[in-house]
Coordinates of C-alpha atoms in Angstrom, one line a residue:
M503 CA -20.2 -15.6 -39.9
R504 CA -18.5 -18.9 -39.8
R505 CA -17.3 -21.0 -36.9
W506 CA -13.8 -22.5 -37.3
V507 CA -12.4 -25.4 -35.2
I508 CA -8.6 -25.4 -35.1
V509 CA -6.9 -28.5 -33.8
T510 CA -3.6 -30.4 -33.6
L511 CA -3.3 -34.2 -33.9
G512 CA -1.3 -36.6 -31.8
A513 CA -0.6 -40.3 -31.8
S514 CA -3.8 -41.2 -30.0
D515 CA -6.3 -39.4 -32.2
I516 CA -7.1 -42.2 -34.5
Q517 CA -8.0 -45.6 -33.0
Y518 CA -10.1 -48.7 -33.8
S519 CA -13.4 -48.4 -32.0
S520 CA -13.2 -51.9 -30.8
E521 CA -9.7 -51.5 -29.2
K522 CA -9.6 -48.0 -27.7
Q523 CA -5.8 -47.9 -27.6
R524 CA -2.8 -46.3 -29.4
L525 CA -1.9 -47.7 -32.8
A526 CA 1.5 -49.1 -33.4
D527 CA 3.5 -47.5 -36.3
Y528 CA 1.0 -44.7 -36.1
A529 CA 1.7 -42.9 -39.4
E530 CA 1.8 -46.0 -41.5
H531 CA -1.3 -47.5 -39.8
C532 CA -3.2 -44.3 -40.4
E533 CA -2.4 -44.5 -44.1
M534 CA -3.8 -48.0 -44.1
I535 CA -7.0 -46.9 -42.4
Y536 CA -7.3 -44.0 -44.9
N537 CA -7.0 -46.4 -47.8
Y538 CA -9.5 -48.8 -46.2
L539 CA -12.0 -46.0 -45.9
Q540 CA -11.4 -44.9 -49.5
Q541 CA -12.2 -48.4 -50.6
G542 CA -15.6 -48.4 -48.9
G543 CA -14.6 -49.6 -45.5
N544 CA -16.9 -49.2 -42.5
Y545 CA -16.2 -45.9 -40.8
Q546 CA -17.9 -47.0 -37.6
E547 CA -14.9 -49.3 -37.0
I548 CA -12.7 -46.2 -36.6
D549 CA -12.7 -43.8 -33.7
A550 CA -11.3 -40.3 -33.1
P551 CA -12.3 -39.9 -29.4
L552 CA -10.8 -36.5 -28.7
L553 CA -12.0 -34.7 -31.8
K554 CA -15.4 -36.4 -31.6
A555 CA -15.8 -35.2 -28.0
L556 CA -14.8 -31.7 -29.0
V557 CA -17.3 -31.4 -31.9
S558 CA -20.1 -32.9 -29.8
Y559 CA -19.3 -30.4 -27.0
L560 CA -19.5 -27.5 -29.5
V561 CA -22.7 -28.7 -31.1
G562 CA -24.2 -29.1 -27.6
R563 CA -23.5 -25.4 -27.0
N564 CA -25.2 -24.5 -30.3
L565 CA -21.7 -23.7 -31.8
T566 CA -21.9 -26.0 -34.8
P567 CA -18.6 -26.0 -36.7
D568 CA -18.6 -24.7 -40.3
R569 CA -15.1 -25.9 -41.0
M570 CA -12.0 -27.3 -39.4
L571 CA -8.3 -26.5 -39.7
V572 CA -5.9 -29.4 -38.8
Y573 CA -2.2 -28.8 -38.1
Y574 CA -0.4 -31.9 -39.1
T575 CA 3.3 -33.0 -39.4
L576 CA 5.0 -34.8 -42.3
Q577 CA 8.8 -34.8 -41.9
N578 CA 11.3 -35.7 -44.6
S579 CA 8.4 -35.9 -47.1
E580 CA 10.6 -34.6 -49.9
Q581 CA 12.5 -37.9 -49.9
P582 CA 11.5 -40.2 -52.8
G583 CA 9.2 -43.0 -51.7
N584 CA 8.6 -41.5 -48.2
T585 CA 4.8 -41.2 -47.9
H586 CA 4.5 -41.3 -44.1
G587 CA 7.7 -39.6 -42.9
H588 CA 8.3 -40.0 -39.1
P589 CA 6.5 -42.9 -37.4
K590 CA 4.5 -40.5 -35.3
D591 CA 3.7 -38.0 -38.1
T592 CA 0.0 -37.0 -38.4
Y593 CA -0.5 -36.3 -42.1
W594 CA -2.4 -39.5 -42.6
A595 CA -4.4 -39.0 -39.4
F596 CA -5.4 -35.6 -40.8
R597 CA -6.5 -37.4 -44.1
V598 CA -8.6 -39.8 -42.0
I599 CA -10.3 -37.0 -40.1
Q600 CA -10.9 -35.1 -43.4
Y601 CA -12.6 -38.2 -44.9
L602 CA -14.7 -38.8 -41.8
A603 CA -15.9 -35.2 -41.6
Q604 CA -16.5 -34.7 -45.3
E605 CA -17.7 -38.2 -46.5
T606 CA -19.4 -39.8 -43.5
D607 CA -21.7 -39.0 -40.6
F608 CA -19.0 -39.9 -38.1
F609 CA -19.4 -36.5 -36.3
G610 CA -23.2 -36.3 -36.7
L611 CA -22.8 -33.6 -39.3
R612 CA -20.5 -32.9 -42.3
F613 CA -18.1 -30.0 -42.7
P614 CA -15.0 -29.3 -44.7
V615 CA -11.5 -30.0 -43.2
E616 CA -8.3 -28.3 -44.4
G617 CA -4.8 -29.2 -43.4
V618 CA -1.9 -27.0 -42.5
H619 CA 1.6 -28.6 -42.9
V620 CA 3.8 -27.9 -39.8
Q621 CA 7.3 -27.7 -41.4
G622 CA 10.2 -29.2 -39.5
N623 CA 10.7 -31.4 -36.4
P624 CA 7.7 -30.7 -34.1
A625 CA 9.9 -31.3 -31.0
D626 CA 12.6 -28.8 -31.9
Y627 CA 12.4 -25.5 -30.1
I628 CA 14.0 -23.5 -32.8
E629 CA 12.4 -25.1 -35.9
M630 CA 8.9 -24.6 -34.4
L631 CA 9.4 -20.9 -33.8
H632 CA 7.8 -20.1 -37.2
L633 CA 4.4 -21.4 -35.8
Y634 CA 4.4 -18.4 -33.4
K635 CA 5.9 -15.9 -35.8
D636 CA 4.3 -16.8 -39.1
V637 CA 1.6 -19.4 -38.8
M638 CA -0.7 -18.7 -35.9
T639 CA -1.0 -15.0 -36.8
V640 CA -3.7 -12.7 -38.0
E641 CA -2.2 -12.5 -41.5
S642 CA -1.9 -16.3 -41.9
L643 CA -5.5 -16.9 -40.6
R644 CA -6.8 -14.2 -43.0
S645 CA -5.0 -15.9 -45.9
M646 CA -6.9 -19.1 -45.0
G647 CA -10.2 -17.3 -45.2
V648 CA -10.9 -16.3 -41.5
R649 CA -12.8 -13.0 -41.3
D650 CA -13.3 -10.5 -38.6
E651 CA -16.9 -11.6 -37.9
D652 CA -15.9 -15.3 -37.7
E653 CA -15.4 -17.3 -34.5
L654 CA -12.4 -19.5 -33.6
Y655 CA -12.5 -22.6 -31.3
A656 CA -9.1 -24.1 -30.7
C657 CA -7.8 -27.2 -29.1
F658 CA -4.1 -27.9 -29.0
T659 CA -4.2 -30.8 -26.6
A660 CA -2.6 -33.4 -28.9
G661 CA 0.8 -33.4 -30.6
A662 CA 4.4 -32.6 -29.6
P663 CA 4.5 -30.2 -26.6
T664 CA 6.9 -27.8 -28.4
M665 CA 4.6 -27.5 -31.4
T666 CA 1.4 -27.1 -29.4
H667 CA 3.2 -24.6 -27.1
Y668 CA 4.1 -22.3 -30.0
L669 CA 0.6 -22.5 -31.4
L670 CA -0.8 -21.6 -28.0
M671 CA 1.5 -18.7 -27.7
G672 CA 0.4 -17.4 -31.1
F673 CA -3.3 -18.0 -30.3
S674 CA -2.9 -16.2 -26.9
A675 CA -1.5 -13.1 -28.7
L676 CA -4.4 -12.9 -31.3
N677 CA -6.9 -10.1 -31.2
F678 CA -8.7 -11.5 -34.1
P679 CA -11.5 -12.5 -35.0
R680 CA -14.2 -11.2 -32.8
R681 CA -14.7 -14.4 -30.7
R682 CA -12.0 -16.9 -29.7
E683 CA -12.1 -19.8 -27.2
C684 CA -9.6 -22.5 -26.4
F685 CA -10.3 -25.9 -24.9
T686 CA -8.4 -28.8 -23.4
V687 CA -9.7 -32.3 -24.0
Q688 CA -8.8 -35.0 -21.4
H689 CA -9.7 -38.6 -21.7
N690 CA -10.9 -40.4 -18.5
N691 CA -9.7 -44.0 -18.6
V692 CA -12.1 -45.0 -15.9
T693 CA -15.3 -43.8 -17.6
N694 CA -13.8 -44.1 -21.1
A695 CA -15.1 -40.6 -21.8
S696 CA -13.5 -37.3 -22.9
V697 CA -13.8 -34.2 -20.7
I698 CA -13.9 -30.8 -22.4
R699 CA -12.7 -27.9 -20.4
P700 CA -12.6 -24.2 -21.6
L701 CA -9.4 -22.6 -20.5
Q702 CA -7.4 -19.4 -20.6
V703 CA -4.5 -20.1 -23.0
T704 CA -1.9 -19.1 -20.4
D705 CA -3.2 -21.9 -18.2
L706 CA -1.7 -24.4 -20.6
L707 CA 1.6 -22.5 -21.3
R708 CA 4.2 -24.3 -19.2
H709 CA 6.6 -21.7 -17.8
E710 CA 9.5 -24.1 -17.8
D711 CA 9.1 -24.8 -21.6
T712 CA 8.8 -21.1 -22.3
F713 CA 11.9 -20.3 -20.3
R714 CA 13.9 -23.1 -22.0
L715 CA 12.8 -21.6 -25.3
L716 CA 14.2 -18.2 -24.3
K717 CA 17.4 -19.9 -23.3
K718 CA 17.6 -21.7 -26.7
L719 CA 16.9 -18.5 -28.6
L720 CA 19.7 -16.6 -26.7
E721 CA 22.2 -19.5 -27.1
S722 CA 21.5 -19.6 -30.9
R723 CA 21.9 -15.8 -31.2
Q724 CA 18.3 -15.2 -32.2
F725 CA 18.0 -12.0 -30.2
N726 CA 15.1 -10.4 -32.0
E727 CA 13.0 -13.5 -31.4
A728 CA 14.1 -13.6 -27.7
S729 CA 12.9 -10.0 -27.2
L730 CA 9.6 -10.8 -28.9
L731 CA 9.1 -13.8 -26.7
M732 CA 9.9 -11.8 -23.5
S733 CA 7.4 -9.1 -24.6
S734 CA 4.6 -11.5 -25.4
I735 CA 4.6 -13.9 -22.4
S736 CA 3.4 -12.8 -19.0
F737 CA 6.0 -14.0 -16.5
T738 CA 5.4 -12.8 -13.0
F739 CA 9.0 -13.6 -12.2
L740 CA 10.0 -10.8 -14.6
D741 CA 7.7 -8.2 -13.2
D742 CA 10.5 -6.3 -11.5
C743 CA 13.0 -6.5 -14.3
R744 CA 11.3 -7.0 -17.6
D745 CA 12.4 -3.7 -19.2
E746 CA 16.0 -4.0 -18.1
A747 CA 16.0 -7.7 -19.2
K748 CA 14.8 -6.7 -22.6
D749 CA 17.4 -4.0 -22.7
W750 CA 20.1 -6.6 -21.8
I751 CA 19.0 -8.7 -24.8
K752 CA 19.4 -5.7 -27.0
L753 CA 22.8 -5.1 -25.5
L754 CA 23.9 -8.6 -26.3
H755 CA 22.6 -8.2 -29.8
E756 CA 24.6 -5.0 -30.4
R757 CA 27.7 -6.6 -29.0
Y758 CA 27.1 -9.5 -31.4
L759 CA 26.9 -7.1 -34.3
F760 CA 30.2 -5.4 -33.1
C761 CA 28.3 -2.2 -32.3
F762 CA 30.1 -1.7 -29.0
G763 CA 29.3 2.0 -28.5
R764 CA 25.6 1.3 -28.8
A765 CA 25.9 -1.6 -26.4
L766 CA 27.6 0.7 -23.9
H767 CA 24.8 3.2 -24.2
I768 CA 22.2 0.5 -23.5
L769 CA 24.3 -0.7 -20.6
G770 CA 23.7 2.7 -19.0
R771 CA 20.0 1.8 -18.8
C772 CA 20.7 -1.4 -16.9
Q773 CA 21.9 0.0 -13.6
S774 CA 19.2 -0.9 -11.2
V775 CA 18.1 -4.6 -11.6
F776 CA 21.7 -5.8 -12.3
V777 CA 23.5 -3.8 -9.6
G778 CA 25.5 -6.2 -7.5
E779 CA 25.8 -8.8 -10.2
N780 CA 29.4 -9.7 -11.1
F781 CA 28.6 -9.9 -14.8
L782 CA 27.5 -6.2 -14.9
D783 CA 31.0 -4.9 -14.2
R784 CA 32.6 -7.6 -16.4
M785 CA 30.3 -6.6 -19.3
K786 CA 31.3 -3.0 -18.9
R787 CA 35.0 -3.7 -18.9
E788 CA 34.8 -6.0 -21.9
L789 CA 32.7 -3.6 -23.9
E790 CA 35.1 -0.7 -23.2
M791 CA 38.0 -2.8 -24.2
L792 CA 36.3 -3.9 -27.4
E793 CA 35.3 -0.4 -28.2
R794 CA 38.9 0.8 -27.8
G795 CA 40.1 -2.0 -30.0
M796 CA 37.6 -1.1 -32.7
K797 CA 38.7 2.6 -32.6
K798 CA 42.4 1.5 -32.8
Y799 CA 41.6 -0.6 -35.9
Q800 CA 39.6 2.2 -37.5
G801 CA 42.0 4.9 -36.5
L802 CA 45.1 2.9 -37.5
D803 CA 47.0 3.8 -34.3
E804 CA 50.8 3.0 -34.4
D805 CA 50.5 0.2 -31.9
T806 CA 47.3 -1.3 -33.5
A807 CA 48.7 -4.8 -34.3
S808 CA 50.4 -5.3 -31.0
S809 CA 47.8 -3.6 -28.7
L810 CA 45.9 -5.7 -26.1
E811 CA 42.6 -4.0 -27.2
L812 CA 42.9 -5.3 -30.8
K813 CA 43.9 -8.8 -29.6
V814 CA 40.7 -8.9 -27.5
L815 CA 38.7 -7.7 -30.5
M816 CA 40.2 -10.3 -32.9
S817 CA 39.5 -13.0 -30.3
E818 CA 35.9 -11.9 -30.1
Y819 CA 35.7 -12.0 -33.9
L820 CA 37.2 -15.5 -34.0
H821 CA 34.7 -16.9 -31.5
K822 CA 31.8 -15.4 -33.6
V823 CA 33.2 -17.5 -36.5
L824 CA 33.6 -20.6 -34.3
F825 CA 30.0 -20.3 -33.2
F826 CA 28.8 -21.0 -36.7
W827 CA 31.4 -23.8 -37.0
D828 CA 30.2 -25.5 -33.8
S829 CA 26.6 -25.1 -34.7
E830 CA 27.3 -26.4 -38.2
Q831 CA 25.7 -23.4 -39.9
W832 CA 28.0 -23.7 -42.9
N833 CA 26.5 -21.0 -45.1
E834 CA 27.0 -18.5 -42.3
F835 CA 30.4 -19.9 -41.5
T836 CA 31.5 -19.4 -45.1
Y837 CA 30.7 -15.7 -45.0
V838 CA 31.9 -14.9 -41.5
A839 CA 35.1 -16.9 -41.8
S840 CA 35.9 -15.2 -45.1
S841 CA 35.3 -11.8 -43.6
F842 CA 37.6 -12.8 -40.6
F843 CA 40.3 -13.8 -43.1
E844 CA 40.0 -10.4 -44.8
W845 CA 40.4 -8.7 -41.4
V846 CA 43.5 -10.8 -40.6
I847 CA 45.0 -9.7 -43.9
Q848 CA 44.2 -6.1 -43.3
V849 CA 45.6 -6.0 -39.8
A850 CA 48.9 -7.5 -41.0
F851 CA 48.9 -5.3 -44.2
F852 CA 48.5 -2.0 -42.2
D853 CA 51.4 -3.0 -40.0
A854 CA 53.5 -4.0 -43.0
I855 CA 53.2 -0.7 -44.9
G856 CA 53.1 1.5 -41.8
Y857 CA 50.2 3.1 -40.1
S858 CA 51.2 6.7 -40.9
L859 CA 51.1 5.7 -44.6
A860 CA 47.9 3.7 -44.3
R861 CA 46.1 6.7 -42.7
Q862 CA 46.8 8.8 -45.8
N863 CA 44.4 6.7 -47.9
T864 CA 41.4 8.9 -48.0
D865 CA 39.2 6.3 -49.8
E866 CA 36.0 6.2 -47.8
E867 CA 36.2 2.4 -47.3
R868 CA 40.0 2.3 -47.4
K869 CA 40.2 0.2 -50.6
N870 CA 42.1 0.4 -53.8
W871 CA 45.4 0.0 -52.1
G872 CA 47.3 -0.6 -55.3
Q873 CA 46.3 2.7 -56.8
F874 CA 46.9 4.5 -53.5
L875 CA 50.4 3.2 -53.2
K876 CA 51.2 3.9 -56.8
R877 CA 50.5 7.6 -56.0
Q878 CA 52.9 7.4 -53.1
Y879 CA 55.5 5.5 -55.2
V880 CA 58.4 7.9 -54.8
S881 CA 58.4 7.5 -51.0
L882 CA 57.9 3.8 -50.9
P883 CA 60.7 1.3 -49.9
D884 CA 62.2 -0.7 -52.7
W885 CA 60.5 -4.0 -51.6
L886 CA 57.1 -2.4 -51.7
K887 CA 57.8 -0.7 -55.1
S888 CA 58.3 -4.1 -56.7
V889 CA 54.9 -5.2 -55.5
V890 CA 53.3 -2.1 -56.8
D891 CA 55.1 -2.5 -60.2
N892 CA 53.8 -6.0 -60.6
R893 CA 50.3 -5.5 -59.4
N894 CA 47.3 -6.6 -61.5
E895 CA 45.2 -3.5 -62.2
K896 CA 42.1 -5.7 -62.2
G897 CA 43.1 -7.8 -59.2
S898 CA 41.3 -7.5 -55.9
D899 CA 42.5 -5.6 -52.8
R900 CA 42.7 -8.9 -51.0
I901 CA 45.2 -10.3 -53.5
F902 CA 47.2 -7.2 -53.7
C903 CA 47.5 -7.0 -49.9
T904 CA 48.5 -10.7 -49.7
N905 CA 51.3 -10.0 -52.3
V906 CA 52.5 -7.2 -50.1
L907 CA 52.6 -9.5 -47.0
R908 CA 54.6 -12.1 -49.0
Q909 CA 57.4 -9.6 -49.6
H910 CA 57.5 -8.3 -46.0
D911 CA 60.0 -9.8 -43.6
K912 CA 57.7 -9.9 -40.6
W913 CA 54.5 -11.2 -42.3
K914 CA 55.7 -13.4 -45.2
N915 CA 55.7 -16.5 -43.0
L916 CA 52.0 -15.9 -42.2
A917 CA 51.1 -15.3 -45.9
N918 CA 52.9 -18.5 -46.9
S919 CA 51.7 -20.7 -44.1
D920 CA 49.5 -23.7 -44.8
W921 CA 46.6 -22.1 -42.9
F922 CA 46.8 -19.0 -45.0
L923 CA 47.0 -21.0 -48.3
Q924 CA 44.0 -23.1 -47.3
M925 CA 42.0 -19.9 -46.5
E926 CA 42.9 -18.4 -49.8
K927 CA 41.6 -21.5 -51.7
F928 CA 38.5 -21.6 -49.4
Y929 CA 37.9 -17.9 -50.2
S930 CA 38.2 -18.4 -54.0
D931 CA 36.6 -21.9 -54.4
I932 CA 33.8 -21.7 -51.8
R933 CA 33.1 -18.1 -50.8
N934 CA 33.2 -16.5 -54.2
I935 CA 31.2 -19.2 -55.9
R936 CA 28.6 -19.2 -53.2
V937 CA 28.2 -15.4 -53.3
H938 CA 28.1 -15.1 -57.1
Q939 CA 26.1 -18.2 -57.9
L940 CA 23.9 -18.2 -54.8
Q941 CA 24.9 -21.8 -53.9
G942 CA 24.6 -23.4 -50.4
T943 CA 27.6 -24.7 -48.5
Q944 CA 27.8 -28.2 -47.1
R945 CA 29.9 -29.5 -44.3
E946 CA 32.0 -31.7 -46.6
D947 CA 32.8 -28.7 -48.7
V948 CA 34.3 -26.9 -45.7
I949 CA 36.1 -29.9 -44.2
Q950 CA 37.6 -30.9 -47.6
L951 CA 39.4 -27.5 -47.9
L952 CA 40.0 -26.5 -44.3
G953 CA 40.2 -29.8 -42.4
S954 CA 38.3 -30.8 -39.3
D955 CA 40.9 -29.2 -37.1
W956 CA 40.4 -25.7 -38.5
P957 CA 39.5 -24.1 -35.2
Q958 CA 42.7 -25.4 -33.5
K959 CA 44.8 -24.4 -36.4
T960 CA 43.3 -20.9 -36.5
K961 CA 43.9 -20.4 -32.8
A962 CA 47.5 -21.5 -33.3
V963 CA 48.0 -19.0 -36.1
L964 CA 46.7 -16.1 -34.0
S965 CA 48.9 -17.1 -31.2
E966 CA 52.1 -17.4 -33.3
Y967 CA 51.7 -14.3 -35.5
F968 CA 49.6 -11.9 -33.4
A969 CA 50.3 -13.2 -29.8
I970 CA 46.5 -13.7 -29.3
E971 CA 45.4 -16.4 -26.9
A972 CA 41.8 -16.8 -28.0
G973 CA 40.8 -19.0 -25.0
T974 CA 37.1 -19.5 -24.5
S975 CA 34.3 -17.2 -25.7
K976 CA 33.6 -14.2 -23.5
F977 CA 30.4 -13.6 -25.4
K978 CA 29.1 -17.1 -24.8
K979 CA 29.9 -16.5 -21.1
A980 CA 27.9 -13.3 -21.1
I981 CA 24.9 -15.1 -22.4
Q982 CA 25.3 -17.8 -19.8
D983 CA 25.6 -15.2 -17.1
F984 CA 22.3 -13.6 -18.2
I985 CA 20.5 -16.9 -18.4
E986 CA 21.7 -17.9 -14.9
F987 CA 20.5 -14.6 -13.5
L988 CA 17.0 -15.1 -15.0
N989 CA 17.0 -18.7 -13.8
K990 CA 17.7 -17.6 -10.2
K991 CA 14.6 -15.4 -10.3
F992 CA 12.6 -18.2 -12.0
V993 CA 13.6 -20.6 -9.1
R994 CA 12.5 -18.1 -6.5
Q995 CA 9.1 -17.7 -8.2
Y996 CA 8.3 -21.2 -9.3
G997 CA 10.6 -23.4 -7.1
V998 CA 12.1 -25.2 -10.1
S999 CA 15.2 -24.7 -12.1
T1000 CA 15.0 -24.6 -15.9
I1001 CA 18.7 -25.3 -16.4
T1002 CA 19.4 -29.0 -16.6
E1003 CA 22.7 -29.0 -18.6

């Protein structure tokens, strides 16, 4: 059996024993202290008051540590010449603690200290999610050598609140190893002493932070993580609606994936908590309209291109693309925008050749349009026969359908428009290269080909050729409605709003 101490570090953990105050330029100063110690400097000139108090407290309870895990930050460390990252990074503080514990009698005993690099910005809600999902987990602790018979003693007092919050969430969800305790260490400025207090982990979890995290996850479309968070945290304000709230997150996820039938099915389970809320009826109407639009597109109804349902569906699709544009997720934008472009081509193509003819293509995925139309050659109009005659047998469906549009009176202006030509080049120069060569996409790549006003130009194209007024995102509004609903319940329970924007 071994006793493990797990800690985070903050900008007050390393001090000079004679000054007892925060160091300026913390990361750089800690590096200087580490080098000083390595060169034989006097360790008694250095202080680590919070950790020293914690170790002394454990020793006083006959819980002598066998080893310590320190979670440290080192941002932008991959940049050449950057040895101390952000001014408040704690990598060099960790190295100082490691030296004090392993090479000196600073703690009154010696024990090994290992470091765990916290990747990303420790103040970022989204970037720190991996601490809860992947780092403070049974699997991760086992990989570091923790065994079932061992004991864990944790203190996450120091460091960025978001980072420590996620680690606390993970620690609170552990059922491993056999004994676990968590402590808070508070420094008393009057007595100049540190006070150790055992605590239930949930005592330190700030409900406002957790709710803001849920809001961030929903807004960033991380629905699985949002469901996981809601399942793992004990919010009393959710006691009367937790199951339906989790179902609503699943509903949003299915709508995001364009699985509107599944979303409607889930909606049927949300008829008690949300009754009387305006957004319940609005969600039902929108899902039914989107489902009808999808069926028209899949069934190739005669009025597909001009139907209100398809216009609503294409608007929903566009706003999904624009989400990745606005959030500057350029890899995702490349794929989703390319798929949207393919859809625009198909909708126009079906209208150009006629829906009754298009329905006769029995190919499971409705592909190979050149070969299909060749089999229908006798009944084709002359303008379409010329496209079939000149087709490239090895060319893609997208190129063939585009050539059809360029010979059609109604759709040739769209296919020859600047927007369409830019999307063609984007598809061939960016999308195909990224897919086949597994390369990433940068903002400058996109802007160079599409221009910074691509969203406005795309909305204008949809308006001109499909009579679609995209407006604002109804899906984004649906997420906001749900967050506002939860926030009202939160205010009633805790007396404080979590929505500050």
